[in-house]
Amino acid sequence: MSLFSSWLVRRYRVVAVSCAVGAFAFGSLAGRTKGPWFWVVLALAAVFTAASVGLPMFAERTASGRAADARQVAERSKQQMRLVVGRVLTPLAYLLGEISDARTRTGELDRLQGQALSVVLSAATELVDADGVRACFFRAIGGRLRRLELVGYYGRAEPGTIEFVAGTPLGDEAFRLMDEDRDGFYPDLLVDAPPGWVTDAHRHRSLAVVPVVTEREQFGILTIDAEECGALREQDVELVRLLGELLAAGLNR
């Protein structure tokens, strides 16, 4: 649709009323006009009358077409999401089944859990609709100094630079989220960031943190980040939360 047509549809009420007024004015003028000008004024009155009647019909038809197009786009998006979810979650469900039956002494369990982690990280970057996305998994390390150690990442071709160490503001915030089993969502790190965050050092602008825990054990955190402010949304955090829960189920052996 052209810019003029779009403008006409948005302003059709004003234009239609103006055309109706113009048709009335030219109709009144035609009664006092003679000769060739009579036919000119009469033609103008007819054009304005047709516009005042036809424009609302055109606007309604255009709106109906747009609604139909929007429904088609929504349906295509829904079908595409189903395909993507099925493609990324089916292998994970299969791996979880194998993990539950795996023997710990043969090294098979470690191999399957590593595969499950890779699937979760790749699925997070594929399901989140944003450019330059990266997913990271930080494993919880106990001992005298609790910390979270990066053991895998997928997406943007650079490893995570965040360090989570107990006793630092950033590390304490991460462990608080794990202890409380809560998500951390920071859509714009320039406006709202976790304690101890250094923007220039971490080089990304949107972050979500999801704990990977069960009722009895804490495995670590799953993060998703993007280079643009506002790139991540609430529904992205919900998807990553689901993946974190599935990963926790796979590691819970």
Coordinates of N, CA and C in Angstrom, one line a residue:
M1 N 0.8 -1.2 0.0 CA 0.0 0.0 0.0 C 0.9 1.2 0.0
S2 N 0.5 2.2 -0.8 CA 1.3 3.5 -1.0 C 1.2 4.3 0.3
L3 N 2.1 5.3 0.4 CA 2.0 6.2 1.6 C 0.7 7.0 1.5
F4 N 0.3 7.4 0.3 CA -1.0 8.2 0.2 C -2.2 7.3 0.6
S5 N -2.2 6.1 0.2 CA -3.3 5.2 0.6 C -3.4 4.9 2.1
S6 N -2.2 4.7 2.7 CA -2.1 4.5 4.1 C -2.6 5.8 4.8
W7 N -2.2 7.0 4.4 CA -2.7 8.2 5.0 C -4.2 8.3 4.8
L8 N -4.7 8.0 3.6 CA -6.1 8.1 3.4 C -7.0 7.2 4.3
V9 N -6.4 6.0 4.5 CA -7.2 5.0 5.4 C -7.2 5.5 6.8
R10 N -6.1 6.1 7.3 CA -6.0 6.6 8.7 C -6.9 7.8 8.9
R11 N -7.1 8.6 7.8 CA -7.8 9.9 7.9 C -9.2 9.8 7.2
Y12 N -9.7 8.6 7.0 CA -10.8 8.5 6.1 C -12.1 9.2 6.6
R13 N -12.2 9.3 7.9 CA -13.4 9.9 8.5 C -13.4 11.4 8.1
V14 N -12.3 12.0 8.4 CA -12.2 13.5 8.1 C -12.3 13.7 6.6
V15 N -11.7 12.9 5.8 CA -11.8 13.1 4.3 C -13.2 12.8 3.8
A16 N -13.8 11.8 4.3 CA -15.2 11.5 3.9 C -16.2 12.6 4.2
V17 N -16.0 13.2 5.4 CA -16.9 14.3 5.8 C -16.6 15.5 4.9
S18 N -15.4 15.7 4.7 CA -15.0 16.9 3.8 C -15.6 16.7 2.4
C19 N -15.5 15.4 1.9 CA -16.1 15.2 0.6 C -17.6 15.3 0.6
A20 N -18.3 14.9 1.7 CA -19.7 15.1 1.7 C -20.1 16.6 1.7
V21 N -19.3 17.4 2.5 CA -19.5 18.8 2.5 C -19.3 19.4 1.1
G22 N -18.2 19.0 0.5 CA -17.9 19.4 -0.9 C -19.0 19.1 -1.9
A23 N -19.5 17.8 -1.8 CA -20.6 17.4 -2.7 C -21.9 18.3 -2.5
F24 N -22.2 18.6 -1.2 CA -23.3 19.4 -0.9 C -23.1 20.8 -1.5
A25 N -21.9 21.4 -1.4 CA -21.6 22.7 -1.9 C -21.7 22.7 -3.4
F26 N -21.1 21.8 -4.0 CA -21.1 21.8 -5.5 C -22.6 21.5 -6.0
G27 N -23.3 20.7 -5.3 CA -24.7 20.4 -5.7 C -25.5 21.7 -5.6
S28 N -25.3 22.5 -4.5 CA -26.0 23.8 -4.4 C -25.6 24.7 -5.5
L29 N -24.3 24.7 -5.8 CA -23.8 25.6 -6.8 C -24.3 25.2 -8.2
A30 N -24.5 23.9 -8.4 CA -24.9 23.5 -9.8 C -26.3 24.1 -10.1
G31 N -27.2 24.3 -9.1 CA -28.5 24.8 -9.3 C -28.5 26.2 -9.8
R32 N -27.4 26.9 -9.5 CA -27.3 28.3 -9.9 C -26.3 28.6 -11.1
T33 N -25.9 27.4 -11.7 CA -24.9 27.5 -12.8 C -25.5 27.1 -14.1
K34 N -25.2 27.8 -15.2 CA -25.7 27.5 -16.5 C -24.6 27.3 -17.5
G35 N -25.0 26.7 -18.6 CA -24.0 26.5 -19.7 C -23.0 25.3 -19.4
P36 N -21.8 25.4 -20.0 CA -20.9 24.3 -19.8 C -20.4 24.1 -18.3
W37 N -20.4 25.2 -17.6 CA -20.0 25.1 -16.2 C -20.9 24.3 -15.4
F38 N -22.2 24.2 -15.8 CA -23.1 23.4 -15.1 C -22.7 21.9 -15.0
W39 N -22.2 21.5 -16.2 CA -21.8 20.0 -16.2 C -20.5 19.8 -15.5
V40 N -19.6 20.8 -15.4 CA -18.4 20.7 -14.7 C -18.7 20.6 -13.2
V41 N -19.6 21.5 -12.7 CA -19.9 21.5 -11.3 C -20.6 20.3 -10.9
L42 N -21.5 19.8 -11.8 CA -22.3 18.6 -11.5 C -21.4 17.4 -11.4
A43 N -20.4 17.4 -12.3 CA -19.4 16.3 -12.3 C -18.6 16.3 -11.0
L44 N -18.2 17.5 -10.6 CA -17.5 17.6 -9.3 C -18.3 17.1 -8.1
A45 N -19.6 17.5 -8.1 CA -20.5 17.1 -7.0 C -20.6 15.6 -7.0
A46 N -20.7 15.0 -8.2 CA -20.8 13.5 -8.3 C -19.5 12.8 -7.8
V47 N -18.4 13.4 -8.1 CA -17.1 12.8 -7.7 C -17.0 12.9 -6.1
F48 N -17.3 14.1 -5.6 CA -17.3 14.2 -4.1 C -18.3 13.3 -3.4
T49 N -19.4 13.1 -4.0 CA -20.4 12.2 -3.4 C -19.9 10.8 -3.4
A50 N -19.4 10.4 -4.6 CA -18.8 9.0 -4.6 C -17.7 8.8 -3.6
A51 N -16.8 9.8 -3.4 CA -15.7 9.7 -2.5 C -16.2 9.6 -1.1
S52 N -17.3 10.4 -0.7 CA -17.8 10.4 0.6 C -18.4 9.0 1.0
V53 N -19.0 8.4 0.0 CA -19.6 7.0 0.2 C -18.6 5.9 0.1
G54 N -17.7 6.0 -0.9 CA -16.8 4.9 -1.2 C -15.6 4.8 -0.3
L55 N -15.2 6.0 0.3 CA -14.0 6.0 1.1 C -14.2 5.1 2.4
P56 N -15.3 5.3 3.1 CA -15.5 4.4 4.3 C -15.5 2.9 3.9
M57 N -16.1 2.6 2.7 CA -16.1 1.2 2.3 C -14.7 0.7 2.0
F58 N -13.9 1.6 1.4 CA -12.5 1.2 1.1 C -11.7 1.0 2.3
A59 N -11.9 1.9 3.3 CA -11.2 1.8 4.6 C -11.5 0.5 5.3
E60 N -12.8 0.2 5.3 CA -13.3 -1.1 6.0 C -12.7 -2.3 5.3
R61 N -12.7 -2.3 4.0 CA -12.1 -3.4 3.2 C -10.6 -3.6 3.5
T62 N -9.9 -2.4 3.5 CA -8.5 -2.5 3.8 C -8.2 -3.0 5.2
A63 N -9.0 -2.5 6.2 CA -8.8 -3.0 7.6 C -9.1 -4.5 7.7
S64 N -10.1 -5.0 6.9 CA -10.4 -6.4 7.0 C -9.2 -7.2 6.4
G65 N -8.7 -6.6 5.3 CA -7.5 -7.3 4.6 C -6.3 -7.4 5.5
R66 N -6.1 -6.3 6.2 CA -5.0 -6.2 7.2 C -5.2 -7.2 8.3
A67 N -6.4 -7.3 8.8 CA -6.7 -8.2 9.9 C -6.4 -9.7 9.4
A68 N -6.9 -10.0 8.2 CA -6.7 -11.3 7.7 C -5.2 -11.6 7.5
D69 N -4.4 -10.6 7.0 CA -3.0 -10.8 6.8 C -2.3 -11.0 8.2
A70 N -2.8 -10.2 9.2 CA -2.2 -10.4 10.5 C -2.5 -11.8 11.1
R71 N -3.7 -12.3 10.9 CA -4.0 -13.6 11.3 C -3.1 -14.7 10.6
Q72 N -2.9 -14.5 9.3 CA -2.1 -15.4 8.6 C -0.6 -15.4 9.1
V73 N -0.1 -14.2 9.3 CA 1.2 -14.1 9.9 C 1.3 -14.7 11.2
A74 N 0.3 -14.5 12.1 CA 0.3 -15.1 13.4 C 0.3 -16.6 13.4
E75 N -0.5 -17.1 12.5 CA -0.6 -18.6 12.3 C 0.7 -19.2 11.8
R76 N 1.3 -18.5 10.8 CA 2.6 -19.0 10.3 C 3.6 -18.9 11.4
S77 N 3.6 -17.9 12.2 CA 4.6 -17.8 13.3 C 4.4 -18.9 14.3
K78 N 3.1 -19.2 14.6 CA 2.8 -20.2 15.6 C 3.3 -21.6 15.0
Q79 N 3.0 -21.8 13.8 CA 3.5 -23.1 13.2 C 5.0 -23.2 13.2
Q80 N 5.6 -22.1 12.9 CA 7.1 -22.1 12.9 C 7.6 -22.4 14.3
M81 N 7.0 -21.7 15.3 CA 7.5 -21.9 16.6 C 7.3 -23.4 17.1
R82 N 6.2 -24.0 16.6 CA 5.9 -25.4 17.0 C 7.0 -26.3 16.4
L83 N 7.4 -26.0 15.1 CA 8.4 -26.8 14.5 C 9.8 -26.6 15.2
V84 N 10.1 -25.4 15.6 CA 11.4 -25.1 16.2 C 11.4 -25.8 17.6
V85 N 10.3 -25.6 18.4 CA 10.3 -26.2 19.7 C 10.4 -27.7 19.6
G86 N 9.7 -28.3 18.6 CA 9.7 -29.7 18.4 C 11.1 -30.2 18.0
R87 N 11.8 -29.4 17.2 CA 13.1 -29.8 16.7 C 14.1 -29.7 17.8
V88 N 14.0 -28.8 18.7 CA 15.1 -28.6 19.7 C 14.7 -29.4 21.0
L89 N 13.5 -29.6 21.3 CA 13.1 -30.3 22.5 C 13.0 -31.8 22.4
T90 N 12.7 -32.3 21.2 CA 12.7 -33.8 21.0 C 14.0 -34.4 21.3
P91 N 15.1 -33.9 20.8 CA 16.4 -34.6 21.2 C 16.7 -34.5 22.6
L92 N 16.3 -33.4 23.3 CA 16.5 -33.3 24.7 C 15.7 -34.3 25.5
A93 N 14.4 -34.4 25.1 CA 13.6 -35.4 25.8 C 14.2 -36.9 25.6
Y94 N 14.7 -37.1 24.4 CA 15.3 -38.4 24.2 C 16.5 -38.6 25.1
L95 N 17.4 -37.6 25.2 CA 18.6 -37.6 26.0 C 18.2 -37.8 27.5
L96 N 17.1 -37.1 28.0 CA 16.7 -37.3 29.4 C 16.3 -38.7 29.6
G97 N 15.7 -39.4 28.7 CA 15.3 -40.8 28.8 C 16.5 -41.7 28.9
E98 N 17.6 -41.4 28.1 CA 18.8 -42.2 28.1 C 19.6 -41.9 29.4
I99 N 19.5 -40.7 29.9 CA 20.3 -40.3 31.1 C 19.7 -41.1 32.3
S100 N 18.4 -41.2 32.3 CA 17.7 -42.0 33.5 C 18.1 -43.4 33.5
D101 N 18.5 -44.0 32.3 CA 18.9 -45.4 32.3 C 20.4 -45.6 32.2
A102 N 21.2 -44.5 32.2 CA 22.6 -44.7 31.9 C 23.3 -45.2 33.2
R103 N 24.4 -45.9 32.9 CA 25.2 -46.4 34.0 C 26.4 -45.4 34.3
T104 N 26.5 -45.2 35.6 CA 27.5 -44.1 36.0 C 29.0 -44.6 35.9
R105 N 29.2 -45.9 36.0 CA 30.6 -46.3 36.0 C 31.3 -46.4 34.6
T106 N 30.5 -46.4 33.6 CA 31.1 -46.5 32.3 C 31.4 -45.2 31.6
G107 N 31.1 -44.1 32.2 CA 31.3 -42.8 31.6 C 30.2 -42.4 30.7
E108 N 29.2 -43.3 30.5 CA 28.1 -43.0 29.6 C 27.3 -41.8 30.2
L109 N 27.1 -41.8 31.5 CA 26.3 -40.7 32.1 C 26.9 -39.3 31.8
D110 N 28.2 -39.2 32.0 CA 28.9 -37.9 31.8 C 28.7 -37.5 30.3
R111 N 28.9 -38.4 29.4 CA 28.7 -38.1 28.0 C 27.3 -37.6 27.6
L112 N 26.3 -38.3 28.2 CA 25.0 -37.9 27.9 C 24.6 -36.6 28.5
Q113 N 25.1 -36.3 29.7 CA 24.8 -35.1 30.3 C 25.5 -33.9 29.6
G114 N 26.7 -34.2 29.1 CA 27.4 -33.2 28.2 C 26.6 -32.9 26.9
Q115 N 26.0 -33.9 26.4 CA 25.2 -33.7 25.2 C 23.9 -32.9 25.5
A116 N 23.3 -33.2 26.7 CA 22.1 -32.5 27.1 C 22.5 -31.0 27.3
L117 N 23.6 -30.7 27.9 CA 24.0 -29.3 28.0 C 24.2 -28.6 26.7
S118 N 24.8 -29.3 25.7 CA 25.0 -28.7 24.4 C 23.6 -28.4 23.7
V119 N 22.7 -29.4 23.9 CA 21.3 -29.2 23.3 C 20.6 -28.0 23.9
V120 N 20.7 -27.9 25.2 CA 20.1 -26.8 26.0 C 20.6 -25.4 25.5
L121 N 21.9 -25.3 25.4 CA 22.6 -24.1 25.0 C 22.2 -23.7 23.6
S122 N 22.2 -24.6 22.7 CA 21.9 -24.3 21.3 C 20.4 -24.0 21.2
A123 N 19.5 -24.7 22.0 CA 18.1 -24.5 22.0 C 17.8 -23.1 22.5
A124 N 18.5 -22.6 23.5 CA 18.3 -21.3 24.1 C 18.5 -20.2 23.0
T125 N 19.6 -20.3 22.3 CA 19.9 -19.3 21.2 C 18.9 -19.4 20.1
E126 N 18.4 -20.6 19.8 CA 17.5 -20.7 18.7 C 16.1 -20.3 19.0
L127 N 15.6 -20.5 20.2 CA 14.3 -20.1 20.6 C 14.1 -18.7 21.0
V128 N 15.2 -18.0 21.4 CA 15.2 -16.6 21.7 C 15.3 -15.8 20.4
D129 N 14.3 -15.0 20.2 CA 14.2 -14.2 18.9 C 14.9 -12.9 19.1
A130 N 16.3 -12.9 19.0 CA 17.1 -11.7 19.1 C 18.4 -11.9 18.4
D131 N 19.0 -10.9 17.9 CA 20.3 -11.0 17.2 C 21.4 -11.0 18.2
G132 N 22.5 -11.7 17.8 CA 23.7 -11.7 18.7 C 23.5 -12.3 20.0
V133 N 22.7 -13.4 20.1 CA 22.4 -14.0 21.4 C 23.5 -15.0 21.7
R134 N 23.8 -15.1 23.0 CA 24.7 -16.1 23.5 C 24.1 -16.8 24.8
A135 N 24.2 -18.1 24.9 CA 23.8 -18.8 26.1 C 25.0 -19.4 26.8
C136 N 25.1 -19.3 28.1 CA 26.2 -19.8 28.9 C 25.7 -20.6 30.0
F137 N 26.4 -21.6 30.4 CA 26.1 -22.4 31.6 C 27.3 -22.3 32.5
F138 N 27.1 -21.8 33.8 CA 28.1 -21.7 34.8 C 27.8 -22.8 35.9
R139 N 28.8 -23.6 36.1 CA 28.6 -24.7 37.1 C 29.0 -24.3 38.5
A140 N 28.2 -24.7 39.4 CA 28.5 -24.3 40.8 C 29.6 -25.1 41.4
I141 N 30.6 -24.4 41.9 CA 31.8 -25.1 42.5 C 31.7 -24.8 44.0
G142 N 31.7 -25.8 44.8 CA 31.7 -25.6 46.3 C 33.0 -25.4 46.9
G143 N 33.2 -25.7 48.2 CA 34.4 -25.6 48.9 C 34.5 -24.3 49.7
R144 N 35.7 -23.9 50.0 CA 35.9 -22.7 50.9 C 35.4 -21.5 50.2
L145 N 35.6 -21.4 48.9 CA 35.2 -20.2 48.2 C 34.2 -20.6 47.1
R146 N 33.0 -20.4 47.3 CA 31.9 -20.7 46.3 C 32.1 -19.9 45.1
R147 N 32.0 -20.5 43.9 CA 32.1 -19.8 42.7 C 31.3 -20.5 41.6
L148 N 31.0 -19.8 40.5 CA 30.4 -20.3 39.4 C 31.4 -20.3 38.2
E149 N 31.6 -21.5 37.6 CA 32.6 -21.6 36.6 C 32.0 -21.9 35.2
L150 N 32.4 -21.1 34.2 CA 31.9 -21.3 32.9 C 32.3 -22.6 32.3
V151 N 31.4 -23.5 31.9 CA 31.7 -24.8 31.4 C 31.2 -25.0 30.0
G152 N 30.4 -24.1 29.5 CA 29.9 -24.2 28.1 C 29.2 -23.0 27.7
Y153 N 29.3 -22.6 26.4 CA 28.5 -21.5 25.8 C 28.2 -21.8 24.4
Y154 N 27.2 -21.1 23.8 CA 26.8 -21.3 22.5 C 26.2 -20.0 21.9
G155 N 26.4 -19.7 20.7 CA 25.8 -18.5 20.1 C 26.9 -17.6 19.6
R156 N 26.9 -16.4 20.1 CA 27.9 -15.4 19.7 C 29.3 -15.9 20.0
A157 N 30.1 -15.7 19.0 CA 31.4 -16.4 19.0 C 32.4 -15.7 20.0
E158 N 32.1 -15.6 21.2 CA 33.0 -15.2 22.2 C 32.6 -15.7 23.6
P159 N 33.5 -16.2 24.4 CA 33.2 -16.8 25.7 C 32.7 -15.7 26.7
G160 N 31.9 -16.2 27.6 CA 31.4 -15.3 28.7 C 32.6 -14.7 29.5
T161 N 32.4 -13.5 29.9 CA 33.5 -12.8 30.7 C 33.1 -12.5 32.1
I162 N 31.9 -13.0 32.5 CA 31.4 -12.7 33.8 C 32.0 -13.7 34.8
E163 N 32.4 -13.2 36.0 CA 33.0 -14.0 37.0 C 32.0 -13.9 38.2
F164 N 31.6 -15.1 38.7 CA 30.7 -15.1 39.9 C 31.4 -15.8 41.0
V165 N 31.8 -15.0 42.0 CA 32.6 -15.5 43.1 C 31.9 -15.0 44.4
A166 N 31.7 -15.9 45.3 CA 31.0 -15.5 46.6 C 31.9 -14.5 47.3
G167 N 31.3 -13.5 47.9 CA 32.0 -12.5 48.6 C 32.1 -11.2 47.8
T168 N 31.8 -11.3 46.5 CA 31.7 -10.1 45.6 C 30.2 -9.8 45.4
P169 N 29.9 -8.5 45.1 CA 28.5 -8.2 44.9 C 27.8 -9.0 43.7
L170 N 28.6 -9.2 42.6 CA 28.0 -9.9 41.5 C 27.8 -11.4 41.8
G171 N 28.8 -12.0 42.5 CA 28.7 -13.4 42.9 C 27.6 -13.6 43.9
D172 N 27.6 -12.7 44.9 CA 26.5 -12.9 45.9 C 25.1 -12.8 45.3
E173 N 24.9 -11.9 44.3 CA 23.6 -11.8 43.7 C 23.3 -13.1 42.9
A174 N 24.3 -13.7 42.3 CA 24.0 -14.9 41.5 C 23.7 -16.1 42.5
F175 N 24.4 -16.2 43.6 CA 24.1 -17.2 44.6 C 22.8 -17.0 45.3
R176 N 22.4 -15.7 45.4 CA 21.1 -15.4 46.0 C 20.0 -15.9 45.1
L177 N 20.1 -15.7 43.8 CA 19.1 -16.2 42.8 C 19.0 -17.7 42.9
M178 N 20.2 -18.4 43.0 CA 20.2 -19.8 43.1 C 19.5 -20.3 44.4
D179 N 19.9 -19.7 45.5 CA 19.3 -20.1 46.8 C 17.8 -19.9 46.9
E180 N 17.3 -18.8 46.2 CA 15.9 -18.5 46.3 C 15.2 -19.1 45.0
D181 N 15.9 -19.7 44.1 CA 15.3 -20.3 42.9 C 14.5 -19.2 42.2
R182 N 15.2 -18.1 41.9 CA 14.5 -17.0 41.2 C 15.3 -16.6 40.0
D183 N 14.6 -16.0 39.0 CA 15.2 -15.6 37.8 C 15.7 -14.1 38.0
G184 N 16.7 -13.8 37.3 CA 17.2 -12.4 37.2 C 17.1 -11.9 35.8
F185 N 16.3 -10.9 35.6 CA 16.1 -10.3 34.2 C 16.4 -8.9 34.2
Y186 N 17.4 -8.6 33.2 CA 17.9 -7.2 33.1 C 17.8 -6.8 31.6
P187 N 16.7 -6.4 31.1 CA 16.5 -6.1 29.7 C 17.4 -5.0 29.2
D188 N 17.7 -4.0 30.1 CA 18.6 -2.9 29.7 C 19.6 -2.7 30.8
L189 N 20.8 -3.2 30.6 CA 21.8 -3.2 31.6 C 22.4 -1.8 31.9
L190 N 22.1 -0.9 30.9 CA 22.5 0.5 31.1 C 21.6 1.2 32.1
V191 N 20.4 0.7 32.3 CA 19.4 1.3 33.2 C 19.3 0.5 34.5
D192 N 19.3 -0.8 34.4 CA 19.1 -1.7 35.6 C 20.1 -2.8 35.4
A193 N 21.0 -3.0 36.3 CA 22.0 -4.1 36.3 C 22.2 -4.7 37.6
P194 N 22.6 -5.9 37.7 CA 22.9 -6.6 39.0 C 24.0 -5.9 39.7
P195 N 24.1 -6.0 41.1 CA 25.1 -5.4 41.8 C 26.5 -5.8 41.4
G196 N 27.4 -4.9 41.2 CA 28.8 -5.2 40.8 C 29.0 -5.3 39.3
W197 N 28.0 -5.0 38.6 CA 28.1 -5.1 37.1 C 29.0 -4.0 36.5
V198 N 29.9 -4.4 35.6 CA 30.7 -3.4 34.9 C 30.4 -3.5 33.4
T199 N 29.7 -2.6 32.9 CA 29.2 -2.6 31.5 C 30.3 -2.8 30.5
D200 N 31.3 -2.0 30.6 CA 32.4 -2.0 29.6 C 33.1 -3.3 29.6
A201 N 33.2 -4.0 30.7 CA 34.0 -5.2 30.8 C 33.2 -6.4 30.1
H202 N 31.8 -6.4 30.3 CA 31.1 -7.5 29.8 C 30.5 -7.4 28.4
R203 N 30.5 -6.2 27.9 CA 30.2 -6.0 26.5 C 28.9 -6.5 26.0
H204 N 27.9 -6.6 26.8 CA 26.5 -6.9 26.3 C 25.6 -6.0 27.1
R205 N 24.4 -5.9 26.6 CA 23.4 -4.9 27.1 C 22.1 -5.5 27.6
S206 N 21.9 -6.8 27.4 CA 20.6 -7.4 27.9 C 21.0 -8.7 28.5
L207 N 20.4 -9.1 29.6 CA 20.8 -10.3 30.3 C 19.7 -10.9 31.1
A208 N 19.6 -12.3 31.0 CA 18.7 -13.0 31.8 C 19.5 -14.2 32.5
V209 N 19.2 -14.4 33.8 CA 19.9 -15.4 34.6 C 18.9 -16.3 35.2
V210 N 19.0 -17.6 34.9 CA 18.1 -18.6 35.4 C 18.8 -19.7 36.2
P211 N 18.4 -20.0 37.4 CA 19.1 -21.0 38.2 C 18.8 -22.4 37.7
V212 N 19.8 -23.2 37.7 CA 19.6 -24.7 37.4 C 19.8 -25.5 38.6
V213 N 18.6 -25.7 39.3 CA 18.6 -26.3 40.6 C 17.4 -27.3 40.7
T214 N 17.6 -28.2 41.7 CA 16.4 -29.0 42.1 C 16.2 -28.7 43.6
E215 N 15.3 -29.4 44.2 CA 15.0 -29.2 45.6 C 16.2 -29.5 46.5
R216 N 17.0 -30.4 46.0 CA 18.1 -30.9 46.9 C 19.5 -30.4 46.4
E217 N 19.6 -30.0 45.2 CA 21.0 -29.7 44.7 C 21.0 -28.5 43.8
Q218 N 22.1 -27.8 43.8 CA 22.3 -26.6 43.0 C 23.4 -26.9 42.0
F219 N 23.0 -26.9 40.7 CA 24.0 -27.2 39.7 C 24.7 -26.0 39.1
G220 N 24.0 -24.9 39.1 CA 24.6 -23.7 38.5 C 23.6 -22.7 38.0
I221 N 24.0 -21.9 37.0 CA 23.0 -21.0 36.4 C 23.2 -21.0 34.9
L222 N 22.1 -20.8 34.2 CA 22.0 -20.6 32.8 C 21.7 -19.2 32.5
T223 N 22.6 -18.6 31.6 CA 22.4 -17.2 31.3 C 22.2 -17.1 29.8
I224 N 21.5 -16.0 29.4 CA 21.3 -15.7 28.0 C 21.5 -14.2 27.9
D225 N 22.3 -13.7 27.0 CA 22.6 -12.3 26.8 C 22.6 -11.9 25.4
A226 N 22.4 -10.6 25.2 CA 22.4 -10.0 23.8 C 23.2 -8.7 23.8
E227 N 23.6 -8.3 22.7 CA 24.4 -7.1 22.6 C 23.6 -5.8 22.5
E228 N 22.3 -5.9 22.3 CA 21.4 -4.7 22.2 C 20.5 -4.6 23.5
C229 N 20.3 -3.3 23.9 CA 19.4 -3.1 25.0 C 18.0 -3.4 24.6
G230 N 17.2 -4.1 25.4 CA 15.9 -4.4 25.1 C 15.7 -5.6 24.2
A231 N 16.8 -6.3 23.8 CA 16.7 -7.4 22.9 C 16.0 -8.6 23.5
L232 N 16.1 -8.8 24.8 CA 15.4 -9.9 25.5 C 14.1 -9.5 26.1
R233 N 13.1 -10.4 26.1 CA 11.8 -10.1 26.6 C 11.4 -11.1 27.7
E234 N 10.3 -10.8 28.4 CA 9.8 -11.7 29.4 C 9.6 -13.2 28.9
Q235 N 9.0 -13.3 27.7 CA 8.8 -14.6 27.2 C 10.1 -15.4 26.9
D236 N 11.1 -14.7 26.6 CA 12.4 -15.3 26.4 C 12.9 -15.9 27.8
V237 N 12.7 -15.2 28.8 CA 13.2 -15.7 30.2 C 12.4 -16.9 30.5
E238 N 11.1 -16.9 30.2 CA 10.3 -18.1 30.5 C 10.8 -19.4 29.7
L239 N 11.2 -19.2 28.4 CA 11.7 -20.3 27.7 C 13.0 -20.8 28.3
V240 N 13.9 -19.8 28.6 CA 15.2 -20.2 29.2 C 14.9 -20.9 30.6
R241 N 13.9 -20.5 31.3 CA 13.6 -21.1 32.6 C 13.2 -22.6 32.4
L242 N 12.4 -22.8 31.3 CA 12.0 -24.2 31.0 C 13.2 -25.0 30.7
L243 N 14.1 -24.5 29.9 CA 15.3 -25.2 29.5 C 16.2 -25.5 30.7
G244 N 16.3 -24.5 31.6 CA 17.0 -24.7 32.9 C 16.5 -25.8 33.7
E245 N 15.2 -25.9 33.8 CA 14.5 -27.0 34.5 C 14.8 -28.3 33.9
L246 N 14.8 -28.4 32.6 CA 15.1 -29.6 31.9 C 16.5 -30.0 32.1
L247 N 17.4 -29.0 32.0 CA 18.8 -29.3 32.2 C 19.1 -29.8 33.7
A248 N 18.4 -29.2 34.6 CA 18.5 -29.7 36.0 C 18.1 -31.1 36.2
A249 N 17.0 -31.5 35.4 CA 16.5 -32.9 35.5 C 17.6 -33.8 34.9
G250 N 18.3 -33.4 33.8 CA 19.3 -34.2 33.3 C 20.5 -34.4 34.1
L251 N 20.9 -33.3 34.9 CA 22.1 -33.4 35.7 C 21.8 -34.0 37.1
N252 N 20.5 -34.2 37.4 CA 20.1 -34.8 38.7 C 20.3 -36.3 38.8
R253 N 21.5 -36.8 38.6 CA 21.8 -38.2 38.7 C 23.1 -38.4 39.6

